[in-house]
CSV table of C-alpha atoms in Angstrom, one decimal:
chain,number,residue,atom,x,y,z
A,1,UNK,CA,0.0,0.0,0.0
A,2,UNK,CA,1.5,3.3,-1.0
A,3,UNK,CA,1.9,5.8,1.8
A,4,UNK,CA,0.8,9.4,0.9
A,5,UNK,CA,1.0,12.2,3.4
A,6,UNK,CA,0.1,15.6,2.2
A,7,UNK,CA,0.2,18.9,4.0
A,8,UNK,CA,-3.6,18.9,4.3
A,9,UNK,CA,-3.6,15.4,5.8
A,10,UNK,CA,-0.9,16.3,8.3
A,11,UNK,CA,-2.9,19.3,9.3
A,12,UNK,CA,-5.9,17.1,9.8
A,13,UNK,CA,-4.0,14.7,12.0
A,14,UNK,CA,-2.4,17.5,14.0
A,15,UNK,CA,-5.8,19.0,14.6
A,16,UNK,CA,-6.9,15.7,16.1
A,17,UNK,CA,-3.8,15.5,18.3
A,18,UNK,CA,-2.2,12.9,16.1
A,19,UNK,CA,1.4,13.0,15.0
A,20,UNK,CA,2.1,11.5,11.6
A,21,UNK,CA,4.2,8.3,12.0
A,22,UNK,CA,7.7,8.1,10.8
A,23,UNK,CA,8.5,6.1,7.7
A,24,UNK,CA,10.1,3.2,9.6
A,25,UNK,CA,8.2,0.1,10.6
A,26,UNK,CA,6.0,0.4,13.7
A,27,UNK,CA,6.8,-3.0,15.0
A,28,UNK,CA,8.9,-5.9,13.7
A,29,UNK,CA,5.8,-8.0,13.0
A,30,UNK,CA,3.6,-5.2,11.5
A,31,UNK,CA,4.7,-4.3,8.1
A,32,UNK,CA,3.1,-1.9,5.6
A,33,UNK,CA,1.5,-4.9,3.8
A,34,UNK,CA,-0.4,-6.0,6.9
A,35,UNK,CA,-4.1,-5.6,6.4
A,36,UNK,CA,-4.7,-3.3,9.4
A,37,UNK,CA,-1.3,-1.5,9.3
A,38,UNK,CA,-2.9,1.9,9.0
A,39,UNK,CA,-5.3,1.3,11.9
A,40,UNK,CA,-2.4,0.1,14.1
A,41,UNK,CA,-0.3,3.1,13.1
A,42,UNK,CA,-3.1,5.5,13.9
A,43,UNK,CA,-3.7,4.0,17.4
A,44,UNK,CA,0.1,3.9,18.1
A,45,UNK,CA,0.4,7.6,17.1
A,46,UNK,CA,-2.4,8.5,19.5
A,47,UNK,CA,-0.7,6.6,22.4
A,48,UNK,CA,-3.5,4.0,22.6
A,49,UNK,CA,-1.4,1.0,21.9
A,50,UNK,CA,2.2,-0.1,22.2
A,51,UNK,CA,4.1,-3.3,21.7
A,52,UNK,CA,6.1,-5.7,23.7
A,53,UNK,CA,9.7,-5.3,24.9
A,54,UNK,CA,11.0,-7.4,22.0
A,55,UNK,CA,9.7,-4.9,19.5
A,56,UNK,CA,6.7,-6.9,18.3
A,57,UNK,CA,3.0,-6.1,18.5
A,58,UNK,CA,1.7,-9.7,18.0
A,59,UNK,CA,-1.3,-8.7,15.9
A,60,UNK,CA,-2.4,-12.4,15.4
A,61,UNK,CA,-2.4,-13.1,19.1
A,62,UNK,CA,-5.8,-13.0,20.8
A,63,UNK,CA,-6.5,-10.0,23.0
A,64,UNK,CA,-7.1,-10.4,26.7
A,65,UNK,CA,-9.6,-8.5,28.9
A,66,UNK,CA,-6.7,-6.8,30.7
A,67,UNK,CA,-5.2,-5.6,27.4
A,68,UNK,CA,-8.6,-4.4,26.2
A,69,UNK,CA,-9.1,-2.5,29.4
A,70,UNK,CA,-5.7,-0.7,28.9
A,71,UNK,CA,-6.4,0.2,25.3
A,72,UNK,CA,-9.9,1.5,26.0
A,73,UNK,CA,-8.7,3.3,29.2
A,74,UNK,CA,-6.0,5.1,27.2
A,75,UNK,CA,-8.6,6.2,24.7
A,76,UNK,CA,-10.8,7.6,27.5
A,77,UNK,CA,-7.8,9.4,29.1
A,78,UNK,CA,-7.5,7.3,32.2
A,79,UNK,CA,-4.1,7.8,33.9
A,80,UNK,CA,-3.7,4.1,34.5
A,81,UNK,CA,-2.0,4.4,37.9
A,82,UNK,CA,-1.8,1.1,39.6
A,83,UNK,CA,-4.3,0.7,42.4
A,84,UNK,CA,-6.3,-1.9,44.2
A,85,UNK,CA,-9.6,-3.1,42.7
A,86,UNK,CA,-12.7,-4.9,43.9
A,87,UNK,CA,-11.7,-8.0,42.0
A,88,UNK,CA,-9.9,-10.9,43.8
A,89,UNK,CA,-7.8,-11.6,40.7
A,90,UNK,CA,-6.6,-8.1,40.0
A,91,UNK,CA,-4.3,-6.6,42.7
A,92,UNK,CA,-2.5,-3.3,42.8
A,93,UNK,CA,0.7,-4.9,41.2
A,94,UNK,CA,-1.1,-5.5,37.9
A,95,UNK,CA,-0.2,-3.1,35.1
A,96,UNK,CA,-3.9,-3.0,34.1
A,97,UNK,CA,-5.3,-2.5,37.6
A,98,UNK,CA,-5.7,1.3,37.3
A,99,UNK,CA,-7.4,1.1,33.9
A,100,UNK,CA,-9.7,-1.7,35.0
A,101,UNK,CA,-10.7,0.2,38.2
A,102,UNK,CA,-11.6,3.3,36.3
A,103,UNK,CA,-13.4,1.5,33.5
A,104,UNK,CA,-15.5,-0.4,36.1
A,105,UNK,CA,-16.3,2.9,37.8
A,106,UNK,CA,-17.4,4.5,34.6
A,107,UNK,CA,-19.6,1.5,33.5
A,108,UNK,CA,-17.4,0.4,30.6
A,109,UNK,CA,-16.6,-3.0,31.9
A,110,UNK,CA,-17.8,-5.3,34.6
A,111,UNK,CA,-16.6,-8.4,36.4
A,112,UNK,CA,-18.1,-11.8,37.1
A,113,UNK,CA,-20.6,-13.0,39.8
A,114,UNK,CA,-17.8,-14.8,41.6
A,115,UNK,CA,-16.0,-11.5,42.2
A,116,UNK,CA,-13.3,-12.0,39.6
A,117,UNK,CA,-12.4,-10.0,36.5
A,118,UNK,CA,-10.5,-12.8,34.7
A,119,UNK,CA,-7.9,-10.5,33.2
A,120,UNK,CA,-6.3,-13.3,31.1
A,121,UNK,CA,-9.6,-14.4,29.5
A,122,UNK,CA,-9.8,-13.8,25.8
A,123,UNK,CA,-12.1,-11.1,24.4
A,124,UNK,CA,-14.7,-12.4,22.0
A,125,UNK,CA,-16.3,-10.4,19.1
A,126,UNK,CA,-19.5,-10.1,21.1
A,127,UNK,CA,-17.5,-8.7,24.1
A,128,UNK,CA,-15.8,-6.3,21.8
A,129,UNK,CA,-19.1,-5.0,20.5
A,130,UNK,CA,-20.3,-4.2,24.0
A,131,UNK,CA,-17.0,-2.6,25.0
A,132,UNK,CA,-16.9,-0.3,21.9
A,133,UNK,CA,-20.5,0.7,22.1
A,134,UNK,CA,-20.0,1.8,25.7
A,135,UNK,CA,-16.7,3.5,25.2
A,136,UNK,CA,-17.8,5.5,22.2
A,137,UNK,CA,-21.4,5.9,23.3
A,138,UNK,CA,-22.7,4.6,20.0
A,139,UNK,CA,-26.3,5.0,19.1
A,140,UNK,CA,-28.6,3.0,16.8
A,141,UNK,CA,-28.7,4.8,13.5
A,142,UNK,CA,-31.5,2.7,12.0
A,143,UNK,CA,-29.9,3.0,8.6
A,144,UNK,CA,-30.1,-0.6,7.8
A,145,UNK,CA,-31.3,-3.9,9.4
A,146,UNK,CA,-28.7,-6.1,11.1
A,147,UNK,CA,-28.5,-9.1,8.9
A,148,UNK,CA,-26.1,-11.4,10.6
A,149,UNK,CA,-27.6,-14.9,10.6
A,150,UNK,CA,-25.9,-16.0,13.8
A,151,UNK,CA,-27.2,-13.4,16.2
A,152,UNK,CA,-30.6,-13.0,17.9
A,153,UNK,CA,-32.5,-10.5,20.0
A,154,UNK,CA,-32.1,-12.6,23.1
A,155,UNK,CA,-28.3,-12.3,23.1
A,156,UNK,CA,-26.7,-9.9,25.6
A,157,UNK,CA,-24.6,-8.4,22.8
A,158,UNK,CA,-27.4,-8.0,20.3
A,159,UNK,CA,-27.9,-4.3,20.7
A,160,UNK,CA,-24.2,-3.6,20.8
A,161,UNK,CA,-23.6,-5.6,17.7
A,162,UNK,CA,-26.4,-3.6,15.9
A,163,UNK,CA,-24.7,-0.4,17.0
A,164,UNK,CA,-21.2,-1.2,15.8
A,165,UNK,CA,-22.7,-2.6,12.5
A,166,UNK,CA,-24.8,0.5,11.9
A,167,UNK,CA,-21.8,2.8,12.7
A,168,UNK,CA,-19.7,1.0,10.1
A,169,UNK,CA,-17.2,-0.5,12.6
A,170,UNK,CA,-17.7,-4.1,11.4
A,171,UNK,CA,-19.1,-5.8,8.3
A,172,UNK,CA,-19.0,-9.4,9.5
A,173,UNK,CA,-18.1,-12.5,7.5
A,174,UNK,CA,-19.6,-13.2,4.1
A,175,UNK,CA,-20.6,-16.8,3.9
A,176,UNK,CA,-22.1,-16.8,0.4
A,177,UNK,CA,-24.3,-14.4,-1.6
A,178,UNK,CA,-25.8,-11.8,0.7
A,179,UNK,CA,-25.5,-13.9,3.9
A,180,UNK,CA,-23.3,-12.7,6.7
A,181,UNK,CA,-22.2,-14.0,10.1
A,182,UNK,CA,-20.9,-12.0,13.0
A,183,UNK,CA,-19.4,-14.9,15.0
A,184,UNK,CA,-20.0,-13.4,18.4
A,185,UNK,CA,-18.1,-16.1,20.4
A,186,UNK,CA,-15.0,-16.0,18.2
A,187,UNK,CA,-11.9,-14.6,20.1
A,188,UNK,CA,-10.6,-11.3,18.8
A,189,UNK,CA,-7.0,-10.8,17.7
A,190,UNK,CA,-5.0,-7.8,18.8
A,191,UNK,CA,-4.8,-6.5,15.2
A,192,UNK,CA,-8.5,-7.0,14.7
A,193,UNK,CA,-9.4,-5.2,18.0
A,194,UNK,CA,-7.1,-2.3,16.8
A,195,UNK,CA,-9.0,-2.1,13.5
A,196,UNK,CA,-12.4,-1.9,15.3
A,197,UNK,CA,-11.1,0.8,17.7
A,198,UNK,CA,-9.7,2.9,14.8
A,199,UNK,CA,-13.0,2.7,12.9
A,200,UNK,CA,-14.9,3.9,16.0
A,201,UNK,CA,-12.3,6.6,16.7
A,202,UNK,CA,-11.9,8.0,13.2
A,203,UNK,CA,-14.8,6.8,11.0
A,204,UNK,CA,-14.1,9.5,8.3
A,205,UNK,CA,-11.1,7.4,7.3
A,206,UNK,CA,-11.5,3.9,8.7
A,207,UNK,CA,-15.3,3.2,8.5
A,208,UNK,CA,-16.1,0.0,6.6
A,209,UNK,CA,-18.5,0.1,3.7
A,210,UNK,CA,-20.4,-3.2,4.2
A,211,UNK,CA,-19.2,-4.5,0.9
A,212,UNK,CA,-20.5,-1.5,-0.9
A,213,UNK,CA,-19.2,1.7,-2.4
A,214,UNK,CA,-18.4,4.9,-0.7
A,215,UNK,CA,-19.5,7.8,-2.9
A,216,UNK,CA,-18.1,11.2,-2.2
A,217,UNK,CA,-19.8,14.1,-4.0
A,218,UNK,CA,-17.1,16.6,-3.4
A,219,UNK,CA,-17.7,20.3,-2.7
A,220,UNK,CA,-15.4,21.8,-5.4
A,221,UNK,CA,-17.5,24.9,-6.0
A,222,UNK,CA,-19.8,25.2,-9.0
A,223,UNK,CA,-18.5,22.1,-10.8
A,224,UNK,CA,-18.4,18.4,-10.6
A,225,UNK,CA,-16.0,15.9,-8.9
A,226,UNK,CA,-17.2,12.6,-7.6
A,227,UNK,CA,-15.0,10.0,-5.9
A,228,UNK,CA,-16.0,6.4,-5.7
A,229,UNK,CA,-14.2,4.0,-3.4
A,230,UNK,CA,-14.9,0.3,-4.0
A,231,UNK,CA,-14.8,-2.4,-1.2
A,232,UNK,CA,-11.4,-3.5,-2.6
A,233,UNK,CA,-10.0,0.0,-2.0
A,234,UNK,CA,-9.7,0.9,-5.7
A,235,UNK,CA,-10.9,4.4,-6.6
A,236,UNK,CA,-12.7,6.1,-9.5
A,237,UNK,CA,-12.7,9.9,-9.8
A,238,UNK,CA,-15.4,11.2,-12.1
A,239,UNK,CA,-14.4,14.7,-13.3
A,240,UNK,CA,-12.1,17.1,-11.3
A,241,UNK,CA,-13.9,20.4,-10.9
A,242,UNK,CA,-12.0,23.6,-11.7
A,243,UNK,CA,-10.9,24.9,-8.3
A,244,UNK,CA,-7.5,23.4,-7.5
A,245,UNK,CA,-7.5,24.3,-3.8
A,246,UNK,CA,-10.9,22.8,-3.1
A,247,UNK,CA,-10.1,19.6,-4.9
A,248,UNK,CA,-6.7,19.2,-3.3
A,249,UNK,CA,-8.2,19.7,0.2
A,250,UNK,CA,-10.9,17.1,-0.4
A,251,UNK,CA,-8.7,14.5,-2.1
A,252,UNK,CA,-5.8,14.8,0.3
A,253,UNK,CA,-8.0,14.0,3.3
A,254,UNK,CA,-9.9,11.2,1.6
A,255,UNK,CA,-6.8,9.6,0.1
A,256,UNK,CA,-4.7,10.1,3.2
A,257,UNK,CA,-3.6,6.5,3.3
A,258,UNK,CA,-4.2,5.2,-0.2
A,259,UNK,CA,-2.5,8.2,-2.0
A,260,UNK,CA,-3.5,7.4,-5.6
A,261,UNK,CA,-6.5,7.4,-8.0
A,262,UNK,CA,-6.9,4.2,-9.9
A,263,UNK,CA,-9.2,5.5,-12.6
A,264,UNK,CA,-9.9,9.1,-13.7
A,265,UNK,CA,-13.0,9.4,-15.8
A,266,UNK,CA,-13.6,12.8,-17.5
A,267,UNK,CA,-17.1,13.0,-18.8
A,268,UNK,CA,-16.4,15.8,-21.4
A,269,UNK,CA,-13.9,18.6,-21.9
A,270,UNK,CA,-15.8,21.4,-20.2
A,271,UNK,CA,-13.3,23.5,-18.1
A,272,UNK,CA,-15.6,23.0,-15.1
A,273,UNK,CA,-15.1,19.3,-15.4
A,274,UNK,CA,-11.5,18.9,-16.5
A,275,UNK,CA,-10.0,22.0,-15.0
A,276,UNK,CA,-8.0,20.0,-12.5
A,277,UNK,CA,-7.3,17.0,-14.7
A,278,UNK,CA,-3.6,17.9,-15.2
A,279,UNK,CA,-3.2,18.4,-11.5
A,280,UNK,CA,-4.7,15.1,-10.7
A,281,UNK,CA,-2.5,13.3,-13.2
A,282,UNK,CA,0.6,15.0,-11.9
A,283,UNK,CA,-0.1,14.3,-8.2
A,284,UNK,CA,-2.2,11.1,-7.7
A,285,UNK,CA,-0.4,8.4,-9.7
A,286,UNK,CA,-3.4,7.7,-11.9
A,287,UNK,CA,-3.5,4.2,-13.4
A,288,UNK,CA,-6.2,4.7,-16.1
A,289,UNK,CA,-7.8,7.6,-17.9
A,290,UNK,CA,-11.1,7.6,-19.7
A,291,UNK,CA,-12.7,10.4,-21.6
A,292,UNK,CA,-15.3,10.7,-24.4
A,293,UNK,CA,-12.8,11.5,-27.1
A,294,UNK,CA,-14.0,15.1,-27.7
A,295,UNK,CA,-11.2,17.6,-28.4
A,296,UNK,CA,-11.3,21.3,-27.7
A,297,UNK,CA,-8.9,24.2,-28.0
A,298,UNK,CA,-8.7,25.4,-24.4
A,299,UNK,CA,-5.9,25.9,-22.0
A,300,UNK,CA,-7.5,23.3,-19.6
A,301,UNK,CA,-7.7,20.6,-22.3
A,302,UNK,CA,-4.2,21.3,-23.5
A,303,UNK,CA,-2.8,21.0,-20.0
A,304,UNK,CA,-4.7,17.7,-19.5
A,305,UNK,CA,-3.3,16.3,-22.7
A,306,UNK,CA,0.2,17.2,-21.9
A,307,UNK,CA,-0.1,15.7,-18.4
A,308,UNK,CA,-1.6,12.5,-19.8
A,309,UNK,CA,1.2,12.2,-22.3
A,310,UNK,CA,3.8,12.6,-19.5
A,311,UNK,CA,2.1,10.1,-17.1
A,312,UNK,CA,2.1,6.3,-17.0
A,313,UNK,CA,-1.7,6.1,-17.1
A,314,UNK,CA,-3.4,3.9,-19.7
A,315,UNK,CA,-5.8,5.9,-21.9
A,316,UNK,CA,-9.2,4.6,-23.0
A,317,UNK,CA,-12.0,6.2,-25.1
A,318,UNK,CA,-15.4,5.6,-23.7
A,319,UNK,CA,-18.1,3.7,-25.7
A,320,UNK,CA,-21.7,3.1,-24.9
A,321,UNK,CA,-22.1,-0.1,-22.9
A,322,UNK,CA,-18.5,-0.1,-21.5
A,323,UNK,CA,-18.2,-1.2,-17.9
A,324,UNK,CA,-15.4,0.4,-15.9
A,325,UNK,CA,-16.0,-1.2,-12.5
A,326,UNK,CA,-13.1,-2.4,-10.3
A,327,UNK,CA,-15.4,-4.6,-8.3
A,328,UNK,CA,-17.2,-7.7,-9.7
A,329,UNK,CA,-20.5,-7.0,-7.9
A,330,UNK,CA,-20.7,-3.5,-9.3
A,331,UNK,CA,-21.2,-2.1,-12.8
A,332,UNK,CA,-20.1,1.3,-13.9
A,333,UNK,CA,-21.9,1.5,-17.3
A,334,UNK,CA,-21.7,4.2,-20.0
A,335,UNK,CA,-25.3,5.0,-21.0
A,336,UNK,CA,-24.4,7.8,-23.4
A,337,UNK,CA,-21.3,9.4,-25.0
A,338,UNK,CA,-20.9,11.1,-28.4
A,339,UNK,CA,-17.5,12.4,-29.5
A,340,UNK,CA,-19.1,13.7,-32.7
A,341,UNK,CA,-21.6,16.1,-31.0
A,342,UNK,CA,-21.1,19.7,-31.9
A,343,UNK,CA,-22.3,20.6,-28.4
A,344,UNK,CA,-19.8,19.3,-25.9
A,345,UNK,CA,-22.6,19.1,-23.3
A,346,UNK,CA,-24.6,16.7,-25.5
A,347,UNK,CA,-21.5,14.6,-26.0
A,348,UNK,CA,-21.0,14.0,-22.3
A,349,UNK,CA,-20.6,10.6,-20.7
A,350,UNK,CA,-23.6,9.6,-18.7
A,351,UNK,CA,-23.0,6.8,-16.2
A,352,UNK,CA,-25.1,4.3,-14.3
A,353,UNK,CA,-23.5,2.7,-11.3
A,354,UNK,CA,-25.3,-0.3,-10.1
A,355,UNK,CA,-24.8,-2.6,-7.1
A,356,UNK,CA,-27.6,-5.1,-6.7
A,357,UNK,CA,-30.6,-2.9,-5.7
A,358,UNK,CA,-28.8,0.4,-5.7
A,359,UNK,CA,-28.5,2.6,-8.8
A,360,UNK,CA,-26.7,5.9,-9.1
A,361,UNK,CA,-27.2,8.0,-12.3
A,362,UNK,CA,-24.6,10.6,-13.1
A,363,UNK,CA,-25.8,13.1,-15.7
A,364,UNK,CA,-22.7,15.4,-15.9
A,365,UNK,CA,-23.7,18.3,-18.3
A,366,UNK,CA,-26.2,16.3,-20.3
A,367,UNK,CA,-28.7,18.5,-22.1
A,368,UNK,CA,-32.3,17.9,-23.6
A,369,UNK,CA,-31.0,15.9,-26.6
A,370,UNK,CA,-29.3,13.4,-24.3
A,371,UNK,CA,-32.3,13.2,-22.0
A,372,UNK,CA,-34.6,12.5,-25.0
A,373,UNK,CA,-32.2,9.9,-26.3
A,374,UNK,CA,-32.2,8.1,-23.0
A,375,UNK,CA,-36.0,8.3,-22.7
A,376,UNK,CA,-36.3,6.8,-26.2
A,377,UNK,CA,-34.1,3.9,-25.3
A,378,UNK,CA,-35.4,0.6,-23.9
A,379,UNK,CA,-33.4,1.2,-20.8
A,380,UNK,CA,-35.0,1.4,-17.4
A,381,UNK,CA,-33.7,4.7,-16.1
A,382,UNK,CA,-35.0,4.5,-12.5
A,383,UNK,CA,-32.3,5.3,-10.0
A,384,UNK,CA,-32.0,5.7,-6.3
A,385,UNK,CA,-29.6,8.5,-6.5
A,386,UNK,CA,-29.4,11.0,-9.3
A,387,UNK,CA,-26.6,13.5,-9.6
A,388,UNK,CA,-28.2,16.2,-11.7
A,389,UNK,CA,-26.9,17.8,-14.9
A,390,UNK,CA,-25.2,21.2,-14.5
A,391,UNK,CA,-27.7,22.3,-17.2
A,392,UNK,CA,-30.6,21.4,-14.9
A,393,UNK,CA,-32.8,24.4,-14.7
A,394,UNK,CA,-31.8,25.8,-18.1
A,395,UNK,CA,-32.5,23.4,-20.9
A,396,UNK,CA,-32.3,20.1,-19.1
A,397,UNK,CA,-34.4,18.5,-16.4
A,398,UNK,CA,-37.8,18.1,-17.9
A,399,UNK,CA,-40.7,16.7,-15.9
A,400,UNK,CA,-40.8,13.7,-18.2
A,401,UNK,CA,-37.1,12.9,-17.5
A,402,UNK,CA,-37.5,13.3,-13.7
A,403,UNK,CA,-40.5,11.0,-13.8
A,404,UNK,CA,-38.5,8.5,-15.8
A,405,UNK,CA,-35.6,8.4,-13.3
A,406,UNK,CA,-37.8,8.9,-10.2
A,407,UNK,CA,-34.9,9.3,-7.9
A,408,UNK,CA,-35.1,8.9,-4.1
A,409,UNK,CA,-32.4,11.5,-3.7
A,410,UNK,CA,-30.9,14.1,-6.1
A,411,UNK,CA,-27.8,16.2,-5.7
A,412,UNK,CA,-26.6,19.3,-7.5
A,413,UNK,CA,-23.2,20.9,-7.5
A,414,UNK,CA,-24.1,24.1,-9.3
A,415,UNK,CA,-24.8,27.4,-7.5
A,416,UNK,CA,-28.1,28.1,-9.2
A,417,UNK,CA,-30.7,30.0,-7.1
A,418,UNK,CA,-34.1,28.4,-6.7
A,419,UNK,CA,-35.5,30.9,-9.2
A,420,UNK,CA,-33.2,29.3,-11.9
A,421,UNK,CA,-34.5,25.8,-11.2
A,422,UNK,CA,-37.7,24.4,-12.8
A,423,UNK,CA,-40.6,23.8,-10.4
A,424,UNK,CA,-40.5,20.1,-11.3
A,425,UNK,CA,-37.5,19.6,-9.1
A,426,UNK,CA,-39.3,20.9,-6.0
A,427,UNK,CA,-42.7,19.4,-6.9
A,428,UNK,CA,-41.2,16.0,-7.5
A,429,UNK,CA,-38.3,15.8,-5.1
A,430,UNK,CA,-39.0,18.2,-2.3
A,431,UNK,CA,-36.5,17.7,0.5
A,432,UNK,CA,-34.8,14.9,-1.4
A,433,UNK,CA,-33.1,17.6,-3.4
A,434,UNK,CA,-29.7,18.8,-2.1
A,435,UNK,CA,-27.1,21.3,-3.4
A,436,UNK,CA,-23.5,20.7,-2.4
A,437,UNK,CA,-22.9,24.4,-2.6
A,438,UNK,CA,-25.1,24.7,0.4
A,439,UNK,CA,-24.2,21.5,2.4
A,440,UNK,CA,-20.6,21.0,1.4
A,441,UNK,CA,-19.2,17.6,0.4
A,442,UNK,CA,-21.7,14.7,0.8
A,443,UNK,CA,-20.8,11.1,1.6
A,444,UNK,CA,-23.0,8.3,0.5
A,445,UNK,CA,-22.2,4.8,1.9
A,446,UNK,CA,-23.8,2.1,-0.2
A,447,UNK,CA,-24.5,-0.9,1.9
A,448,UNK,CA,-24.1,-4.3,0.2
A,449,UNK,CA,-26.3,-3.2,-2.7
A,450,UNK,CA,-29.3,-3.2,-0.5
A,451,UNK,CA,-29.6,0.5,0.6
A,452,UNK,CA,-27.5,3.4,1.4
A,453,UNK,CA,-26.9,6.1,4.1
A,454,UNK,CA,-26.2,9.8,3.3
A,455,UNK,CA,-23.9,11.8,5.5
A,456,UNK,CA,-24.1,15.6,4.9
């Protein structure tokens, strides 16, 4: 995994009291290719975890109740001073005694009816759910139903499991199709516990996506830039906007650990959509570039072409029906593109991104001719989320087209006033219509292709 630390990302970490880690390995047994390296690094930098005297962290070793109490206590700011406890098996000589005593006092952990704490007992996944729900005061979000087949409402950890699932701290184990297990009695490894804590502590970076996409509609002013992150961590950036400072700020935070963009898709050569294309190619190690083949004589397009030529990215011209997904369960399909159109807006790439029951329709700058062509096709245009054309309110966005798409939610990144927008958008969508120029960047977490949650 490539490490990328930008000035913006460092500022973000410092603002959270986190010092960026040095380039050397954290522990002898935690290398950068370890699956939870970034989570372990994050907690280490915050002083929540440390290793053993021999320089190891032992991420594959099961975590004990004493170790969990220490980690959670450090997160909560306990001083950890050794002290006597009410438990017969935890005396004042135990390194964990202070953390255990304070955690019990604050209702984070509890002992057993026989008066013991059992500090050496292994923490199960069900135990972990209870501990994290209490430590982080998690709430039920009711954004999706808990679908683990091996938990039930009569379990002590049921509500806590629901909380950590709905807060994107765990995704469980896929056992085929859309069936998932939580495995509440399975002992938790030190590396796994670290991952869960990092997700609870810094969800903006570490939250899991439940085998779905994370869609970021970036606030880059009055233009488009949309970042998709697949469950396998590959990224697709659709358009770049035109304000370099806004784009850099957004991408540097979101790509703090990954550092690169796998695919850059430019819907058409309008400056508002390709204005930062050269910057992206020069700074984010882009692997593949896709555009609609239209050529224009503008400084932005010239800069993009020069940066593309000087990069190692593979170029591909979009064709209707192409699928650019980096995840087998998802399609990123081109519904429309026309490099021969005299109007660059009508030549734009229109995308449909589908995962099981979820559809996202990206209209870019499509105008009335493109809308009419899509309506005339045999294609079912219905979509859960529609990212509206920047021409919406001028010559695009007919009532017929809105009815054909029938979106549950619609987003707009243009600064038009309500007077510039057609009444249909308000009559049909009401409070389902959101402008990023008002709310800022919007995150949509698509959950296993079943539903999605919008964070504004």
